[in-house]
mmCIF file of C-alpha atoms in Angstrom:
data_model
loop_
_atom_site.group_PDB
_atom_site.id
_atom_site.type_symbol
_atom_site.label_atom_id
_atom_site.label_comp_id
_atom_site.label_asym_id
_atom_site.label_seq_id
_atom_site.Cartn_x
_atom_site.Cartn_y
_atom_site.Cartn_z
ATOM 1 C CA MET A 254 -8.006 -43.285 -46.030
ATOM 2 C CA ALA A 255 -7.973 -47.067 -46.155
ATOM 3 C CA THR A 256 -6.908 -46.983 -49.769
ATOM 4 C CA ASP A 257 -4.100 -44.515 -49.048
ATOM 5 C CA GLY A 258 -2.926 -46.651 -46.175
ATOM 6 C CA SER A 259 -2.809 -49.799 -48.295
ATOM 7 C CA VAL A 260 -0.798 -47.998 -50.968
ATOM 8 C CA LEU A 261 1.666 -46.675 -48.392
ATOM 9 C CA ALA A 262 2.004 -50.130 -46.862
ATOM 10 C CA PHE A 263 2.588 -51.603 -50.297
ATOM 11 C CA ASN A 264 5.235 -48.974 -51.075
ATOM 12 C CA ALA A 265 7.055 -49.696 -47.841
ATOM 13 C CA LYS A 266 6.963 -53.409 -48.476
ATOM 14 C CA GLN A 267 8.268 -53.049 -52.007
ATOM 15 C CA LYS A 268 11.168 -50.866 -50.834
ATOM 16 C CA GLN A 269 12.243 -53.801 -48.713
ATOM 17 C CA THR A 270 11.686 -56.594 -51.236
ATOM 18 C CA SER A 271 12.666 -54.759 -54.464
ATOM 19 C CA ALA A 272 10.180 -56.701 -56.592
ATOM 20 C CA PRO A 273 11.657 -57.052 -60.102
ATOM 21 C CA PHE A 274 8.486 -55.922 -61.851
ATOM 22 C CA ARG A 275 8.768 -52.380 -60.460
ATOM 23 C CA SER A 276 11.931 -51.352 -62.286
ATOM 24 C CA PHE A 277 11.234 -53.268 -65.478
ATOM 25 C CA PHE A 278 7.614 -52.189 -65.883
ATOM 26 C CA LEU A 279 8.655 -48.566 -65.379
ATOM 27 C CA ILE A 280 11.367 -48.655 -68.053
ATOM 28 C CA ALA A 281 9.129 -50.692 -70.355
ATOM 29 C CA GLY A 282 6.442 -47.998 -70.152
ATOM 30 C CA LEU A 283 8.947 -45.231 -70.824
ATOM 31 C CA ASP A 284 10.518 -47.178 -73.690
ATOM 32 C CA ALA A 285 7.097 -47.853 -75.237
ATOM 33 C CA ILE A 286 6.405 -44.123 -75.246
ATOM 34 C CA LEU A 287 9.788 -43.309 -76.764
ATOM 35 C CA GLY A 288 9.539 -46.057 -79.367
ATOM 36 C CA ALA A 289 6.231 -44.846 -80.782
ATOM 37 C CA ALA A 290 6.813 -41.116 -80.342
ATOM 38 C CA VAL A 291 9.373 -41.251 -83.168
ATOM 39 C CA TRP A 292 6.544 -41.375 -85.711
ATOM 40 C CA LEU A 293 5.334 -37.956 -84.632
ATOM 41 C CA PRO A 294 8.480 -35.988 -85.626
ATOM 42 C CA SER A 295 8.889 -38.194 -88.715
ATOM 43 C CA ALA A 296 5.629 -36.741 -89.987
ATOM 44 C CA PHE A 297 7.442 -33.389 -90.125
ATOM 45 C CA GLY A 298 10.379 -34.691 -92.134
ATOM 46 C CA ILE A 299 12.773 -35.895 -89.423
ATOM 47 C CA GLN A 300 13.886 -39.258 -90.763
ATOM 48 C CA SER A 301 16.622 -40.427 -88.388
ATOM 49 C CA LEU A 302 17.349 -40.521 -84.686
ATOM 50 C CA GLY A 303 20.492 -40.421 -82.590
ATOM 51 C CA LEU A 304 24.109 -40.660 -83.618
ATOM 52 C CA THR A 305 23.635 -44.016 -85.340
ATOM 53 C CA GLU A 306 21.270 -42.496 -87.944
ATOM 54 C CA ILE A 307 18.496 -44.976 -87.235
ATOM 55 C CA SER A 308 15.482 -44.567 -89.501
ATOM 56 C CA PRO A 309 12.110 -44.058 -87.761
ATOM 57 C CA GLY A 310 10.902 -47.444 -89.058
ATOM 58 C CA ASP A 311 13.897 -49.371 -87.735
ATOM 59 C CA TRP A 312 13.781 -47.514 -84.423
ATOM 60 C CA HIS A 313 10.052 -48.082 -83.999
ATOM 61 C CA ARG A 314 10.366 -51.790 -84.823
ATOM 62 C CA ASP A 315 13.558 -52.697 -82.998
ATOM 63 C CA VAL A 316 13.067 -50.608 -79.857
ATOM 64 C CA LEU A 317 9.579 -51.960 -79.233
ATOM 65 C CA LEU A 318 10.314 -55.586 -80.151
ATOM 66 C CA PHE A 319 13.807 -55.818 -78.666
ATOM 67 C CA GLY A 320 13.515 -53.134 -75.996
ATOM 68 C CA MET A 321 10.045 -52.859 -74.503
ATOM 69 C CA VAL A 322 9.214 -56.552 -74.841
ATOM 70 C CA PRO A 323 12.357 -57.891 -73.059
ATOM 71 C CA ALA A 324 11.772 -55.413 -70.220
ATOM 72 C CA ILE A 325 8.180 -56.605 -69.747
ATOM 73 C CA LEU A 326 9.261 -60.243 -69.969
ATOM 74 C CA ALA A 327 11.976 -59.691 -67.374
ATOM 75 C CA GLY A 328 9.637 -57.932 -64.955
ATOM 76 C CA PHE A 329 6.895 -60.508 -65.330
ATOM 77 C CA LEU A 330 8.966 -63.686 -65.326
ATOM 78 C CA LEU A 331 11.342 -62.680 -62.516
ATOM 79 C CA THR A 332 8.309 -61.879 -60.357
ATOM 80 C CA ALA A 333 6.219 -64.920 -61.370
ATOM 81 C CA LEU A 334 8.919 -67.625 -61.413
ATOM 82 C CA PRO A 335 9.175 -68.003 -57.614
ATOM 83 C CA ARG A 336 5.452 -68.753 -57.439
ATOM 84 C CA TRP A 337 5.556 -71.058 -60.474
ATOM 85 C CA THR A 338 8.604 -73.047 -59.390
ATOM 86 C CA GLY A 339 8.777 -72.656 -55.619
ATOM 87 C CA ARG A 340 12.373 -71.402 -55.931
ATOM 88 C CA ARG A 341 13.817 -68.242 -54.440
ATOM 89 C CA ALA A 342 13.407 -64.906 -56.188
ATOM 90 C CA VAL A 343 16.439 -63.258 -57.748
ATOM 91 C CA SER A 344 18.390 -60.923 -55.497
ATOM 92 C CA PRO A 345 17.959 -57.130 -55.686
ATOM 93 C CA LEU A 346 21.536 -56.940 -56.997
ATOM 94 C CA THR A 347 20.661 -59.264 -59.896
ATOM 95 C CA THR A 348 17.655 -57.122 -60.734
ATOM 96 C CA ARG A 349 19.761 -53.953 -60.712
ATOM 97 C CA LEU A 350 22.395 -55.555 -62.950
ATOM 98 C CA LEU A 351 19.746 -56.669 -65.441
ATOM 99 C CA VAL A 352 18.232 -53.181 -65.471
ATOM 100 C CA ALA A 353 21.714 -51.742 -66.074
ATOM 101 C CA LEU A 354 22.228 -54.170 -68.968
ATOM 102 C CA TRP A 355 18.917 -53.100 -70.473
ATOM 103 C CA LEU A 356 19.858 -49.418 -70.168
ATOM 104 C CA CYS A 357 23.225 -50.107 -71.784
ATOM 105 C CA SER A 358 21.524 -51.846 -74.707
ATOM 106 C CA ARG A 359 19.189 -48.885 -75.273
ATOM 107 C CA GLY A 360 21.953 -46.285 -75.011
ATOM 108 C CA THR A 361 24.241 -48.262 -77.305
ATOM 109 C CA PHE A 362 21.447 -48.783 -79.825
ATOM 110 C CA LEU A 363 20.665 -45.078 -80.001
ATOM 111 C CA PHE A 364 24.048 -43.380 -79.718
ATOM 112 C CA LEU A 365 26.781 -45.853 -80.672
ATOM 113 C CA SER A 366 25.837 -48.867 -82.756
ATOM 114 C CA HIS A 367 22.517 -50.308 -83.881
ATOM 115 C CA SER A 368 23.944 -53.838 -84.053
ATOM 116 C CA ALA A 369 25.767 -53.633 -80.724
ATOM 117 C CA GLY A 370 22.613 -52.395 -79.031
ATOM 118 C CA LEU A 371 20.632 -55.341 -80.384
ATOM 119 C CA ALA A 372 23.436 -57.695 -79.321
ATOM 120 C CA LEU A 373 23.201 -56.392 -75.743
ATOM 121 C CA SER A 374 19.429 -56.862 -75.889
ATOM 122 C CA ALA A 375 20.016 -60.479 -76.962
ATOM 123 C CA LEU A 376 22.426 -60.877 -74.025
ATOM 124 C CA LEU A 377 19.701 -59.668 -71.679
ATOM 125 C CA VAL A 378 17.210 -62.182 -73.080
ATOM 126 C CA LEU A 379 19.827 -64.951 -72.877
ATOM 127 C CA THR A 380 20.530 -64.075 -69.237
ATOM 128 C CA LEU A 381 16.819 -64.123 -68.476
ATOM 129 C CA LEU A 382 16.567 -67.502 -70.228
ATOM 130 C CA LEU A 383 19.399 -68.938 -68.124
ATOM 131 C CA ILE A 384 17.867 -67.631 -64.897
ATOM 132 C CA ALA A 385 14.472 -69.084 -65.808
ATOM 133 C CA ALA A 386 15.996 -72.382 -66.987
ATOM 134 C CA GLY A 387 17.889 -72.826 -63.723
ATOM 135 C CA ARG A 388 14.718 -72.512 -61.684
ATOM 136 C CA VAL A 389 12.468 -74.510 -64.004
ATOM 137 C CA ILE A 390 14.928 -77.392 -64.312
ATOM 138 C CA ALA A 391 15.770 -77.419 -60.594
ATOM 139 C CA SER A 392 12.076 -77.657 -59.725
ATOM 140 C CA ARG A 393 11.406 -80.226 -62.485
ATOM 141 C CA ASP A 394 8.687 -77.955 -63.749
ATOM 142 C CA ARG A 395 7.809 -79.502 -67.119
ATOM 143 C CA ARG A 396 4.870 -77.156 -67.529
ATOM 144 C CA ASN A 397 7.181 -74.206 -68.162
ATOM 145 C CA LEU A 398 9.621 -75.901 -70.544
ATOM 146 C CA LYS A 399 7.672 -74.429 -73.451
ATOM 147 C CA ILE A 400 8.299 -70.954 -72.070
ATOM 148 C CA LEU A 401 12.037 -71.699 -72.070
ATOM 149 C CA PHE A 402 11.807 -72.889 -75.679
ATOM 150 C CA LEU A 403 10.033 -69.722 -76.812
ATOM 151 C CA LEU A 404 12.541 -67.548 -74.945
ATOM 152 C CA LEU A 405 15.289 -69.384 -76.826
ATOM 153 C CA VAL A 406 13.534 -68.743 -80.160
ATOM 154 C CA PHE A 407 13.102 -65.068 -79.288
ATOM 155 C CA CYS A 408 16.767 -64.814 -78.325
ATOM 156 C CA SER A 409 17.732 -66.434 -81.647
ATOM 157 C CA GLY A 410 15.668 -63.911 -83.584
ATOM 158 C CA ASN A 411 17.265 -61.093 -81.586
ATOM 159 C CA MET A 412 20.756 -62.414 -82.360
ATOM 160 C CA LEU A 413 20.010 -62.722 -86.077
ATOM 161 C CA ALA A 414 18.717 -59.151 -86.112
ATOM 162 C CA ALA A 415 21.874 -57.969 -84.334
ATOM 163 C CA ALA A 416 23.995 -59.711 -86.986
ATOM 164 C CA HIS A 417 21.835 -58.237 -89.785
ATOM 165 C CA TYR A 418 21.418 -61.771 -91.116
ATOM 166 C CA GLN A 419 18.099 -62.758 -92.687
ATOM 167 C CA ILE A 420 16.348 -59.781 -91.084
ATOM 168 C CA GLU A 421 12.838 -60.751 -92.191
ATOM 169 C CA LEU A 422 13.329 -64.279 -90.877
ATOM 170 C CA ALA A 423 14.710 -62.879 -87.614
ATOM 171 C CA LEU A 424 11.694 -60.628 -87.147
ATOM 172 C CA ARG A 425 9.241 -63.448 -87.887
ATOM 173 C CA LEU A 426 11.036 -65.663 -85.353
ATOM 174 C CA ALA A 427 10.938 -62.939 -82.724
ATOM 175 C CA LEU A 428 7.300 -62.008 -83.313
ATOM 176 C CA ALA A 429 6.054 -65.606 -83.477
ATOM 177 C CA SER A 430 7.828 -66.452 -80.213
ATOM 178 C CA ILE A 431 6.434 -63.409 -78.392
ATOM 179 C CA VAL A 432 2.871 -64.019 -79.570
ATOM 180 C CA GLY A 433 3.364 -67.651 -78.513
ATOM 181 C CA LEU A 434 4.421 -66.503 -75.038
ATOM 182 C CA VAL A 435 1.383 -64.225 -74.872
ATOM 183 C CA MET A 436 -0.819 -67.200 -75.746
ATOM 184 C CA ILE A 437 0.707 -69.362 -72.996
ATOM 185 C CA ILE A 438 0.701 -66.694 -70.300
ATOM 186 C CA GLY A 439 -2.694 -65.399 -71.407
ATOM 187 C CA GLY A 440 -4.097 -68.920 -71.273
ATOM 188 C CA ARG A 441 -3.184 -69.013 -67.586
ATOM 189 C CA VAL A 442 -3.933 -65.450 -66.537
ATOM 190 C CA VAL A 443 -7.143 -64.646 -68.441
ATOM 191 C CA PRO A 444 -9.401 -67.476 -67.197
ATOM 192 C CA ALA A 445 -7.918 -67.321 -63.683
ATOM 193 C CA LEU A 446 -8.572 -63.598 -63.321
ATOM 194 C CA THR A 447 -12.016 -63.941 -64.890
ATOM 195 C CA MET A 448 -12.978 -66.490 -62.240
ATOM 196 C CA ALA A 449 -11.411 -64.430 -59.441
ATOM 197 C CA TYR A 450 -13.204 -61.278 -60.543
ATOM 198 C CA VAL A 451 -16.645 -62.868 -60.860
ATOM 199 C CA GLU A 452 -16.263 -64.540 -57.468
ATOM 200 C CA SER A 453 -15.032 -61.309 -55.854
ATOM 201 C CA ALA A 454 -18.195 -59.621 -57.131
ATOM 202 C CA GLY A 455 -20.310 -62.275 -55.422
ATOM 203 C CA GLY A 456 -21.107 -64.283 -58.532
ATOM 204 C CA ARG A 457 -20.560 -67.898 -59.431
ATOM 205 C CA ILE A 458 -18.641 -69.114 -62.440
ATOM 206 C CA PHE A 459 -17.287 -72.387 -63.706
ATOM 207 C CA ILE A 460 -14.858 -72.425 -66.597
ATOM 208 C CA TYR A 461 -14.587 -75.805 -68.245
ATOM 209 C CA ARG A 462 -11.367 -76.132 -70.210
ATOM 210 C CA SER A 463 -11.239 -79.115 -72.519
ATOM 211 C CA ALA A 464 -7.754 -80.632 -72.450
ATOM 212 C CA ALA A 465 -8.244 -82.007 -75.962
ATOM 213 C CA LEU A 466 -9.292 -78.598 -77.281
ATOM 214 C CA GLU A 467 -6.347 -76.902 -75.576
ATOM 215 C CA TYR A 468 -3.969 -79.396 -77.182
ATOM 216 C CA VAL A 469 -5.484 -79.115 -80.658
ATOM 217 C CA ALA A 470 -5.508 -75.290 -80.514
ATOM 218 C CA ALA A 471 -1.872 -75.255 -79.394
ATOM 219 C CA VAL A 472 -0.782 -77.614 -82.185
ATOM 220 C CA MET A 473 -2.667 -75.573 -84.800
ATOM 221 C CA ALA A 474 -1.044 -72.350 -83.612
ATOM 222 C CA ALA A 475 2.422 -73.915 -83.472
ATOM 223 C CA CYS A 476 2.051 -75.253 -87.024
ATOM 224 C CA ALA A 477 0.812 -71.893 -88.288
ATOM 225 C CA PHE A 478 3.714 -70.030 -86.689
ATOM 226 C CA GLY A 479 6.243 -72.567 -87.920
ATOM 227 C CA LEU A 480 4.978 -72.415 -91.490
ATOM 228 C CA TRP A 481 4.809 -68.611 -91.425
ATOM 229 C CA VAL A 482 8.418 -68.380 -90.263
ATOM 230 C CA VAL A 483 9.810 -70.646 -93.005
ATOM 231 C CA ALA A 484 7.271 -70.106 -95.821
ATOM 232 C CA PRO A 485 5.386 -66.841 -95.176
ATOM 233 C CA GLN A 486 3.559 -66.749 -98.510
ATOM 234 C CA ALA A 487 2.750 -70.430 -99.005
ATOM 235 C CA GLN A 488 -0.911 -71.358 -99.471
ATOM 236 C CA LEU A 489 -0.505 -74.049 -96.819
ATOM 237 C CA THR A 490 0.565 -71.339 -94.379
ATOM 238 C CA GLY A 491 -2.614 -69.407 -95.107
ATOM 239 C CA LEU A 492 -4.741 -72.473 -94.462
ATOM 240 C CA ALA A 493 -2.848 -73.176 -91.234
ATOM 241 C CA CYS A 494 -3.416 -69.594 -90.053
ATOM 242 C CA ALA A 495 -7.143 -69.866 -90.752
ATOM 243 C CA LEU A 496 -7.315 -73.089 -88.735
ATOM 244 C CA ALA A 497 -5.262 -71.508 -85.944
ATOM 245 C CA ALA A 498 -7.703 -68.586 -85.797
ATOM 246 C CA CYS A 499 -10.603 -71.020 -85.407
ATOM 247 C CA GLY A 500 -8.749 -73.021 -82.773
ATOM 248 C CA GLN A 501 -7.859 -69.974 -80.709
ATOM 249 C CA ALA A 502 -11.376 -68.551 -81.006
ATOM 250 C CA THR A 503 -12.829 -71.802 -79.695
ATOM 251 C CA ARG A 504 -10.271 -71.854 -76.884
ATOM 252 C CA ALA A 505 -11.009 -68.259 -75.820
ATOM 253 C CA ALA A 506 -14.777 -68.876 -75.938
ATOM 254 C CA GLN A 507 -14.376 -71.253 -72.977
ATOM 255 C CA TRP A 508 -13.267 -68.392 -70.719
ATOM 256 C CA ASN A 509 -16.629 -66.603 -70.422
ATOM 257 C CA GLY A 510 -15.234 -63.195 -71.273
ATOM 258 C CA TRP A 511 -18.701 -61.627 -71.231
ATOM 259 C CA ARG A 512 -18.727 -62.085 -67.442
ATOM 260 C CA SER A 513 -15.905 -59.544 -67.041
ATOM 261 C CA VAL A 514 -17.328 -56.481 -68.819
ATOM 262 C CA ALA A 515 -17.506 -54.514 -65.556
ATOM 263 C CA SER A 516 -13.749 -54.821 -64.968
ATOM 264 C CA SER A 517 -11.637 -52.884 -67.455
ATOM 265 C CA THR A 518 -8.488 -54.863 -66.663
ATOM 266 C CA VAL A 519 -10.040 -58.309 -67.058
ATOM 267 C CA LEU A 520 -11.968 -57.211 -70.134
ATOM 268 C CA ALA A 521 -8.726 -55.840 -71.628
ATOM 269 C CA LEU A 522 -7.130 -59.266 -71.160
ATOM 270 C CA HIS A 523 -9.912 -60.871 -73.190
ATOM 271 C CA ILE A 524 -9.705 -58.177 -75.866
ATOM 272 C CA GLY A 525 -5.918 -58.520 -76.029
ATOM 273 C CA TYR A 526 -6.182 -62.256 -76.532
ATOM 274 C CA GLY A 527 -8.841 -61.659 -79.142
ATOM 275 C CA TRP A 528 -6.330 -59.715 -81.222
ATOM 276 C CA ILE A 529 -4.273 -62.904 -81.533
ATOM 277 C CA ILE A 530 -7.257 -64.514 -83.241
ATOM 278 C CA VAL A 531 -7.722 -61.461 -85.460
ATOM 279 C CA GLY A 532 -4.030 -61.556 -86.388
ATOM 280 C CA PHE A 533 -4.235 -65.168 -87.527
ATOM 281 C CA GLY A 534 -7.372 -64.387 -89.525
ATOM 282 C CA LEU A 535 -5.886 -61.319 -91.221
ATOM 283 C CA LEU A 536 -2.697 -63.197 -92.053
ATOM 284 C CA ALA A 537 -4.747 -65.977 -93.633
ATOM 285 C CA ILE A 538 -6.610 -63.412 -95.759
ATOM 286 C CA HIS A 539 -3.349 -61.785 -96.824
ATOM 287 C CA ILE A 540 -1.781 -65.081 -97.896
ATOM 288 C CA LEU A 541 -4.842 -66.532 -99.604
ATOM 289 C CA ALA A 542 -5.974 -63.251 -101.185
ATOM 290 C CA PRO A 543 -2.968 -60.884 -101.172
ATOM 291 C CA GLU A 544 -4.712 -58.374 -103.416
ATOM 292 C CA CYS A 545 -7.280 -57.750 -100.662
ATOM 293 C CA LEU A 546 -5.030 -57.053 -97.683
ATOM 294 C CA GLY A 547 -1.398 -56.400 -96.867
ATOM 295 C CA GLN A 548 0.593 -58.365 -94.289
ATOM 296 C CA ALA A 549 1.016 -55.234 -92.154
ATOM 297 C CA ALA A 550 -2.585 -55.554 -90.947
ATOM 298 C CA ALA A 551 -1.907 -58.929 -89.342
ATOM 299 C CA ILE A 552 1.444 -57.795 -87.964
ATOM 300 C CA HIS A 553 -0.090 -54.769 -86.259
ATOM 301 C CA ALA A 554 -3.022 -56.802 -84.943
ATOM 302 C CA TRP A 555 -0.400 -58.908 -83.144
ATOM 303 C CA THR A 556 2.025 -56.169 -82.139
ATOM 304 C CA ILE A 557 -0.300 -53.318 -81.175
ATOM 305 C CA GLY A 558 -3.446 -55.315 -80.446
ATOM 306 C CA ALA A 559 -2.231 -58.498 -78.791
ATOM 307 C CA ILE A 560 1.192 -57.539 -77.410
ATOM 308 C CA GLY A 561 0.319 -53.923 -76.579
ATOM 309 C CA THR A 562 -3.041 -54.642 -74.950
ATOM 310 C CA MET A 563 -1.892 -57.772 -73.112
ATOM 311 C CA ALA A 564 1.264 -55.986 -71.924
ATOM 312 C CA LEU A 565 -0.776 -53.191 -70.352
ATOM 313 C CA ALA A 566 -3.376 -55.537 -68.870
ATOM 314 C CA ILE A 567 -0.911 -58.105 -67.496
ATOM 315 C CA MET A 568 1.360 -55.428 -66.020
ATOM 316 C CA ALA A 569 -1.671 -53.769 -64.416
ATOM 317 C CA SER A 570 -2.902 -57.105 -63.058
ATOM 318 C CA MET A 571 0.481 -58.007 -61.577
ATOM 319 C CA ILE A 572 0.922 -54.597 -59.960
ATOM 320 C CA ARG A 573 -2.568 -54.730 -58.462
ATOM 321 C CA LYS A 574 -2.099 -58.282 -57.231
ATOM 322 C CA GLN A 575 1.158 -57.374 -55.522
ATOM 323 C CA SER A 576 -0.580 -54.371 -53.927
ATOM 324 C CA ARG A 577 -3.515 -56.563 -52.804
ATOM 325 C CA ARG A 578 -5.917 -54.332 -54.760
ATOM 326 C CA ALA A 579 -6.631 -56.753 -57.601
ATOM 327 C CA PHE A 580 -9.858 -55.302 -59.026
ATOM 328 C CA VAL A 581 -9.838 -51.679 -57.855
ATOM 329 C CA SER A 582 -11.012 -49.445 -60.699
ATOM 330 C CA SER A 583 -8.809 -46.688 -62.072
ATOM 331 C CA VAL A 584 -9.804 -44.019 -64.577
ATOM 332 C CA PRO A 585 -6.282 -43.634 -66.048
ATOM 333 C CA ALA A 586 -5.906 -47.413 -66.412
ATOM 334 C CA THR A 587 -9.298 -47.701 -68.107
ATOM 335 C CA GLY A 588 -8.292 -44.837 -70.387
ATOM 336 C CA ALA A 589 -5.066 -46.663 -71.248
ATOM 337 C CA PHE A 590 -6.964 -49.789 -72.313
ATOM 338 C CA ALA A 591 -9.382 -47.730 -74.418
ATOM 339 C CA ALA A 592 -6.517 -45.803 -76.042
ATOM 340 C CA ILE A 593 -4.577 -48.936 -77.016
ATOM 341 C CA THR A 594 -7.702 -50.469 -78.572
ATOM 342 C CA ILE A 595 -8.424 -47.369 -80.673
ATOM 343 C CA CYS A 596 -4.703 -47.193 -81.483
ATOM 344 C CA CYS A 597 -4.813 -50.661 -83.027
ATOM 345 C CA LEU A 598 -8.017 -49.970 -84.944
ATOM 346 C CA SER A 599 -6.510 -46.758 -86.325
ATOM 347 C CA ARG A 600 -3.404 -48.581 -87.510
ATOM 348 C CA LEU A 601 -5.468 -51.289 -89.207
ATOM 349 C CA LEU A 602 -7.424 -48.604 -91.070
ATOM 350 C CA VAL A 603 -4.160 -47.539 -92.710
ATOM 351 C CA GLU A 604 -4.308 -50.731 -94.786
ATOM 352 C CA MET A 605 -7.899 -50.044 -95.828
ATOM 353 C CA LEU A 606 -7.625 -46.269 -96.341
ATOM 354 C CA PRO A 607 -4.103 -45.749 -97.691
ATOM 355 C CA SER A 608 -4.878 -42.183 -98.809
ATOM 356 C CA TYR A 609 -5.208 -41.279 -95.112
ATOM 357 C CA GLY A 610 -2.204 -43.358 -94.123
ATOM 358 C CA ALA A 611 -0.034 -40.545 -92.727
ATOM 359 C CA LEU A 612 -2.854 -39.121 -90.611
ATOM 360 C CA LEU A 613 -3.993 -42.498 -89.287
ATOM 361 C CA THR A 614 -0.421 -43.551 -88.498
ATOM 362 C CA SER A 615 0.132 -40.338 -86.542
ATOM 363 C CA ILE A 616 -3.139 -40.847 -84.660
ATOM 364 C CA SER A 617 -2.189 -44.441 -83.887
ATOM 365 C CA SER A 618 1.261 -43.417 -82.647
ATOM 366 C CA ALA A 619 -0.187 -40.653 -80.477
ATOM 367 C CA LEU A 620 -2.730 -43.047 -78.937
ATOM 368 C CA TRP A 621 0.031 -45.584 -78.166
ATOM 369 C CA VAL A 622 1.941 -42.844 -76.337
ATOM 370 C CA VAL A 623 -1.244 -41.818 -74.511
ATOM 371 C CA ALA A 624 -1.984 -45.438 -73.517
ATOM 372 C CA PHE A 625 1.393 -46.077 -71.930
ATOM 373 C CA GLY A 626 1.489 -42.579 -70.472
ATOM 374 C CA LEU A 627 -1.839 -43.219 -68.723
ATOM 375 C CA PHE A 628 -0.519 -46.576 -67.517
ATOM 376 C CA LEU A 629 2.438 -44.847 -65.860
ATOM 377 C CA VAL A 630 0.125 -42.246 -64.335
ATOM 378 C CA ALA A 631 -2.218 -44.929 -63.000
ATOM 379 C CA PHE A 632 0.528 -46.964 -61.304
ATOM 380 C CA ARG A 633 3.177 -44.327 -60.561
ATOM 381 C CA ARG A 634 2.902 -44.826 -56.793
ATOM 382 C CA MET A 635 3.579 -48.558 -57.104
ATOM 383 C CA LEU A 636 6.346 -48.247 -59.693
ATOM 384 C CA VAL A 637 8.081 -45.148 -58.273
ATOM 385 C CA PRO A 638 7.296 -45.032 -54.515
ATOM 386 C CA GLN A 639 9.096 -41.748 -53.869
ATOM 387 C CA ILE A 640 6.666 -39.800 -56.083
#
């Protein structure tokens, strides 16, 4: 009864405050399901979607990168910025207008024009950037200037994709900026929640974070991303990615992830960050020994592993924090984290077992749909109070 009462109280409170994460996390979950589900009919010969004749590959790539990701960013940043900067939250009207813009971009992308839909997605990201910049600059919050920079890079990649100019460059810009944002946000959230969880369980923990190590790891990652964007096959890029993998592994080792194995959400955060390290390592192998591994392995380690897992875990953590039920266990949520992990492993096996590629891709797509479906089931009361 106490749990039911807290959920009802949370629902009533959220109806009054209209927290931005509610609408955006809901549409992000639905969009993630739709974006991956396209691979299932494509296995039966359906090769295009909607009136714009979008191929399954383009739909899968662009909807997830320029649809799901902006929605998650909007929900997270609009909810977190007031706490980070001490400035007022955006009004409910602003949230509704941003949601409407997102819906327009998706509808336009599917039924009218691929390019126009991506352009509207870029407009959404630009609007989010301007909102964030206003609050960060007004509060003189230097710590979050790097988030503004990465949002600008992501917006630039989105605009280039909308213009169909240097598509591969645009996608590398967009992906590098999003993984960079995951590294920054993860570097704040993962150790903080690890400490909070251990202490809530009655334990003691001290996480020592070397400032020098943090700086070196950040510089290594920035150099690796920069080189990959401009020279994706250069040997120097491969070396930089290998160093970045080492730097990020050393950084993550400081966070005592083994102390969080009893909490699926906190453990998922550590696993999600670990996929960033794996992505750097796989990209280094691809560049230095291209005959051994394709680039798709590294890309999917970042997109499915890092972005997918961290998206689920960070959304779950934010929802639970807002509901004042930070570490309450949930079978559907735990199932979602397990599904996204197996989903990524299945997709990586495609590169190693190409003869089973179609089957493994279908399995991976189905598990992605299951993961985000379970997420929506787990948090439906917080995201859609009327249910």
